Coordinates of C-alpha atoms in Angstrom, one line a residue:
X805 CA 9.5 35.9 2.3
X806 CA 8.1 35.2 5.7
X807 CA 5.4 37.3 5.4
X808 CA 4.2 35.5 2.6
X809 CA 4.6 32.0 3.8
X810 CA 2.8 32.7 7.0
X811 CA -0.4 34.1 4.8
X812 CA 0.3 31.5 3.0
X813 CA -0.5 29.2 5.9
X814 CA -3.0 31.7 7.7
X815 CA -5.0 31.0 4.4
X816 CA -4.6 27.4 4.6
X817 CA -5.3 27.7 8.6
X818 CA -8.9 29.4 7.9
X819 CA -9.9 27.7 5.0
X820 CA -9.7 24.2 7.2
X821 CA -10.9 26.1 10.0
X822 CA -14.6 27.1 7.9
X823 CA -14.9 24.1 6.4
X824 CA -14.1 21.7 9.8
X825 CA -18.2 21.2 10.5
X826 CA -18.0 19.2 7.4
X827 CA -15.1 17.9 8.3
X828 CA -17.1 16.8 11.7
X829 CA -20.3 15.2 10.0
X830 CA -17.7 12.7 7.7
X831 CA -15.3 11.4 10.9
X832 CA -18.9 10.4 12.7
X833 CA -20.3 9.1 9.6
X834 CA -16.7 7.1 8.7
X835 CA -17.2 5.8 12.1
X836 CA -20.8 4.4 11.9
X837 CA -22.5 6.5 13.9
X838 CA -25.9 7.4 12.3
X839 CA -28.6 9.0 13.8
X840 CA -30.4 10.2 12.3
X841 CA -33.4 7.6 10.5
X842 CA -32.9 6.9 6.9
X843 CA -35.6 8.2 4.9
X844 CA -37.7 7.3 1.4
X845 CA -37.0 8.6 -2.1
X846 CA -36.6 7.4 -5.4
X847 CA -33.3 6.7 -7.1
X848 CA -32.4 8.8 -10.8
X849 CA -34.1 5.3 -12.3
X850 CA -36.6 5.0 -10.8
X851 CA -36.3 2.7 -8.8
X852 CA -37.6 3.0 -4.5
X853 CA -34.5 3.6 -1.8
X854 CA -33.9 4.6 1.4
X855 CA -31.3 7.4 2.4
X856 CA -29.9 8.5 5.8
X857 CA -30.4 12.3 5.4
X858 CA -27.4 14.5 3.3
X859 CA -24.2 16.7 5.0
X860 CA -26.1 19.6 5.5
X861 CA -28.5 17.9 7.8
X862 CA -26.4 15.7 9.7
X863 CA -24.0 19.2 10.3
X864 CA -27.4 21.2 12.0
X865 CA -28.0 17.6 13.8
X866 CA -24.3 18.7 15.6
X867 CA -25.2 21.3 15.8
X868 CA -29.2 21.1 17.9
X869 CA -27.4 18.9 20.2
X870 CA -23.7 21.2 20.6
X871 CA -25.1 24.8 19.3
X872 CA -22.7 26.3 16.8
X873 CA -19.6 26.1 18.7
X874 CA -19.8 22.4 19.5
X875 CA -19.3 22.2 15.7
X876 CA -16.1 23.3 15.9
X877 CA -14.9 20.3 18.0
X878 CA -11.9 19.4 17.3
X879 CA -10.3 22.4 14.8
X880 CA -7.3 23.5 16.9
X881 CA -5.3 19.4 16.2
X882 CA -6.6 19.4 12.8
X883 CA -5.6 23.0 12.3
X884 CA -2.4 22.4 13.9
X885 CA -1.7 19.0 12.2
X886 CA -2.5 20.2 8.3
X887 CA -0.4 23.4 8.7
X888 CA 2.9 21.3 10.6
X889 CA 2.0 18.3 7.5
X890 CA 2.1 21.6 4.9
X891 CA 4.7 23.8 5.9
X892 CA 7.3 20.1 6.3
X893 CA 6.1 19.3 2.5
X894 CA 6.8 22.2 1.6
X895 CA 10.4 23.0 3.2
X896 CA 11.8 19.1 2.0
X897 CA 10.1 20.1 -1.6
X898 CA 12.6 22.8 -1.5
X899 CA 15.2 21.2 -0.9
X900 CA 14.9 18.8 -3.9
X901 CA 14.6 21.6 -5.9
X902 CA 17.5 23.2 -4.9
X903 CA 19.3 19.6 -4.6
X904 CA 17.9 18.5 -8.6
X905 CA 19.5 22.2 -9.5
X906 CA 23.3 21.2 -8.2
X907 CA 22.2 17.4 -10.3
X908 CA 24.4 17.5 -13.3
X909 CA 22.4 14.7 -15.8
X910 CA 24.8 12.1 -16.8
X911 CA 26.1 11.7 -20.1
X912 CA 22.6 10.3 -21.9
X913 CA 22.5 6.4 -23.7
X914 CA 23.2 6.8 -27.6
X915 CA 18.8 5.3 -28.8
X916 CA 16.5 6.6 -30.7
X917 CA 14.6 10.0 -30.3
X918 CA 11.7 7.7 -29.7
X919 CA 13.5 5.3 -26.7
X920 CA 15.3 8.0 -25.7
X921 CA 11.7 11.2 -24.8
X922 CA 11.3 7.9 -23.1
X923 CA 13.4 6.8 -21.4
X924 CA 14.2 10.8 -20.2
X925 CA 9.7 11.2 -19.6
X926 CA 10.1 8.7 -17.5
X927 CA 13.9 8.7 -15.1
X928 CA 12.6 11.8 -15.0
X929 CA 8.6 11.2 -13.6
X930 CA 9.6 8.6 -11.1
X931 CA 12.4 10.7 -9.6
X932 CA 10.2 14.2 -9.2
X933 CA 6.7 11.0 -8.0
X934 CA 9.4 9.7 -5.5
X935 CA 10.4 13.5 -4.3
X936 CA 7.0 14.3 -4.1
X937 CA 5.9 11.1 -2.0
X938 CA 8.6 11.3 0.9
X939 CA 7.4 15.0 1.4
X940 CA 4.0 14.9 2.1
X941 CA 4.8 11.2 3.4
X942 CA 7.1 12.5 6.2
X943 CA 4.1 15.7 6.2
X944 CA 1.6 13.0 6.9
X945 CA 4.0 11.4 9.8
X946 CA 4.8 13.8 11.2
X947 CA 0.8 16.3 11.7
X948 CA 0.2 12.0 12.3
X949 CA -0.6 12.4 16.5
X950 CA -2.8 16.3 15.7
X951 CA -4.8 14.2 13.4
X952 CA -5.5 10.6 15.9
X953 CA -6.2 13.8 18.6
X954 CA -8.6 15.4 16.5
X955 CA -10.3 11.9 14.9
X956 CA -10.8 10.5 18.9
X957 CA -11.9 14.5 20.0
X958 CA -14.8 14.8 17.1
X959 CA -16.1 11.1 18.0
X960 CA -16.7 11.6 22.2
X961 CA -20.3 13.7 20.5
X962 CA -20.9 10.2 20.0
X963 CA -21.3 9.9 24.2
X964 CA -20.8 12.5 25.7
X965 CA -16.9 12.2 26.5
X966 CA -14.7 14.3 28.3
X967 CA -11.3 12.4 27.3
X968 CA -9.7 14.8 24.2
X969 CA -11.3 17.7 25.1
X970 CA -7.4 19.9 25.0
X971 CA -4.5 19.2 23.1
X972 CA -2.8 18.2 26.6
X973 CA -5.4 16.0 28.4
X974 CA -5.4 14.1 25.1
X975 CA -2.3 13.6 24.4
X976 CA -1.8 12.6 28.5
X977 CA -4.3 9.5 27.9
X978 CA -3.1 8.3 23.9
X979 CA 0.0 7.8 26.2
X980 CA -1.8 6.6 29.1
X981 CA -4.0 4.2 26.9
X982 CA -1.5 3.0 23.9
X983 CA 1.1 4.2 24.8
X984 CA 3.7 6.2 21.9
X985 CA 2.3 4.3 19.0
X986 CA -0.7 5.3 20.1
X987 CA 0.1 7.9 18.5
X988 CA 1.2 6.7 14.8
X989 CA -2.2 3.9 15.5
X990 CA -4.0 4.2 11.8
X991 CA -0.6 5.6 9.7
X992 CA 0.2 2.5 8.1
X993 CA -3.3 2.7 5.2
X994 CA -3.2 6.2 5.7
X995 CA 0.7 6.4 3.6
X996 CA -0.1 3.7 2.1
X997 CA -3.0 5.6 0.5
X998 CA -1.2 8.4 0.2
X999 CA 1.3 7.5 -1.9
X1000 CA -1.0 5.4 -4.8
X1001 CA -2.7 8.5 -5.1
X1002 CA 0.5 10.2 -5.2
X1003 CA 1.7 8.0 -7.8
X1004 CA -2.0 7.6 -10.4
X1005 CA -2.3 11.0 -10.1
X1006 CA 1.3 12.0 -11.6
X1007 CA 0.3 10.1 -14.5
X1008 CA -2.9 10.3 -15.5
X1009 CA -1.8 14.3 -15.4
X1010 CA 1.2 14.1 -16.7
X1011 CA -0.4 11.6 -20.1
X1012 CA -3.0 14.3 -20.4
X1013 CA -0.9 17.4 -20.5
X1014 CA 1.3 15.7 -22.6
X1015 CA -1.2 14.3 -25.3
X1016 CA -4.7 16.1 -24.6
X1017 CA -4.6 18.9 -22.6
X1018 CA -1.8 21.8 -24.7
X1019 CA -2.4 25.0 -23.8
X1020 CA -0.8 25.8 -20.9
X1021 CA -3.3 27.6 -18.2
X1022 CA -5.7 24.7 -18.7
X1023 CA -3.1 22.0 -17.5
X1024 CA -2.3 23.4 -14.0
X1025 CA -5.5 22.5 -13.4
X1026 CA -5.8 18.8 -14.8
X1027 CA -2.8 17.8 -11.2
X1028 CA -5.9 18.6 -9.2
X1029 CA -8.8 17.1 -11.3
X1030 CA -7.3 13.5 -11.6
X1031 CA -6.5 14.4 -8.0
X1032 CA -10.4 14.2 -6.4
X1033 CA -10.9 11.0 -9.4
X1034 CA -8.2 9.3 -7.7
X1035 CA -9.4 9.8 -4.4
X1036 CA -11.8 8.3 -4.3
X1037 CA -10.5 4.9 -5.8
X1038 CA -7.7 4.8 -2.4
X1039 CA -11.0 6.5 0.2
X1040 CA -11.5 3.3 1.4
X1041 CA -7.4 3.6 2.7
X1042 CA -8.3 6.6 4.6
X1043 CA -11.7 4.9 6.2
X1044 CA -9.8 2.4 7.6
X1045 CA -7.0 4.4 8.7
X1046 CA -9.5 7.0 11.2
X1047 CA -11.1 4.0 12.2
X1048 CA -8.7 2.3 12.8
X1049 CA -7.0 5.5 15.0
X1050 CA -10.7 5.8 17.0
X1051 CA -10.8 1.9 18.0
X1052 CA -9.3 0.6 21.0
X1053 CA -10.0 4.9 22.7
X1054 CA -12.2 3.8 25.3
X1055 CA -14.6 5.8 23.6
X1056 CA -18.2 4.7 22.8
X1057 CA -17.9 4.8 19.5
X1058 CA -15.2 3.4 18.7
X1059 CA -16.4 -0.2 21.6
X1060 CA -18.5 -2.9 21.5
X1061 CA -21.0 -2.9 21.0
X1062 CA -20.8 -0.2 18.4
X1063 CA -17.7 -1.4 16.6
X1064 CA -15.9 -4.2 17.4
X1065 CA -11.5 -4.4 18.2
X1066 CA -9.9 -4.9 15.2
X1067 CA -6.4 -6.8 15.3
X1068 CA -4.6 -3.7 13.0
X1069 CA -5.3 -2.4 9.7
X1070 CA -6.3 -5.5 7.7
X1071 CA -8.5 -6.8 10.7
X1072 CA -10.1 -4.1 10.1
X1073 CA -10.5 -3.6 6.1
X1074 CA -11.2 -7.0 6.1
X1075 CA -14.2 -7.0 8.0
X1076 CA -15.9 -3.5 6.7
X1077 CA -14.7 -4.9 3.1
X1078 CA -17.1 -8.4 3.9
X1079 CA -20.2 -5.8 5.6
X1080 CA -20.5 -3.9 2.1
X1081 CA -18.8 -0.5 4.2
X1082 CA -14.9 -0.2 2.5
X1083 CA -16.9 3.6 1.0
X1084 CA -18.6 4.6 4.6
X1085 CA -19.1 7.8 5.3
X1086 CA -17.8 8.8 0.5
X1087 CA -21.0 10.8 -0.3
X1088 CA -22.1 14.0 1.4
X1089 CA -25.3 13.6 -0.6
X1090 CA -27.4 9.9 -1.3
X1091 CA -26.7 8.2 1.2
X1092 CA -28.5 5.2 0.8
X1093 CA -28.8 2.7 3.5
X1094 CA -28.0 -0.8 3.3
X1095 CA -29.0 -1.3 6.5
X1096 CA -32.1 -3.8 8.1
X1097 CA -35.5 -3.1 6.6
X1098 CA -37.4 -0.6 7.5
X1099 CA -40.7 0.4 9.1
X1100 CA -43.1 2.6 8.6
X1101 CA -39.7 5.4 9.3
X1102 CA -38.9 3.0 11.2
X1103 CA -35.4 1.2 10.7
X1104 CA -34.6 -2.1 12.2
X1105 CA -31.3 -2.1 13.5
X1106 CA -28.3 -4.7 14.0

């Protein structure tokens, strides 16, 4: 059993590390760093648009500046955060399952058949989703300090800093700069987004499996598909969380004039909303440029 768990977590860590350059570039997009000039393009409807180079060209730029191994800046705290979070989440999930087996169901109230089915379904749905929510949130909270280290390590690319080059130096720098609360910067919007994602995803998945998808083999993919759809809705919470986690860190990418200082997550949300930037970094390919006019290949940035 222990060997299987080790193999499972090892595989997860390997996948995370392999895809890290994509996530790295995405974080830099989220903080608004665009080192490559937008290029003219045409939309599907024939409208002329200016677009930023896609994620692969962005990754290529990082490699050009820092070399191949530079693509893996921040990978160690990312793997640690994910592994700790998943381990805690899985252990709590298993503990809830064992507890549910031992808990006896109370005698049902006399209702009509349809009412009884609805009440039973709602009761089970709320109980299971609440338990999954608790497991995920606890895992996120415990792993969040390493998530903050990962983000700050990544955005050092912009200003070529070295404050967050190692786990130990990062821990010391965060405490010196922000105190204990610095390890949990950006946690609130991240938790809110995760809670919304869990509840909507589970509700849609169970609804689809009950009335649309009848094949048992296909039902196992429903939750994953719903999760992908819901993640687009809750993306602004991810963006705000990551921006707040680096804001005020003393790094160039997270300081004026590149980034204003935000009082809290709500202030950050309002500011990004006012600039129509709550989806910044969400697209990997068609990344439309919404800044000032571009003339002869030179963009006039603010």
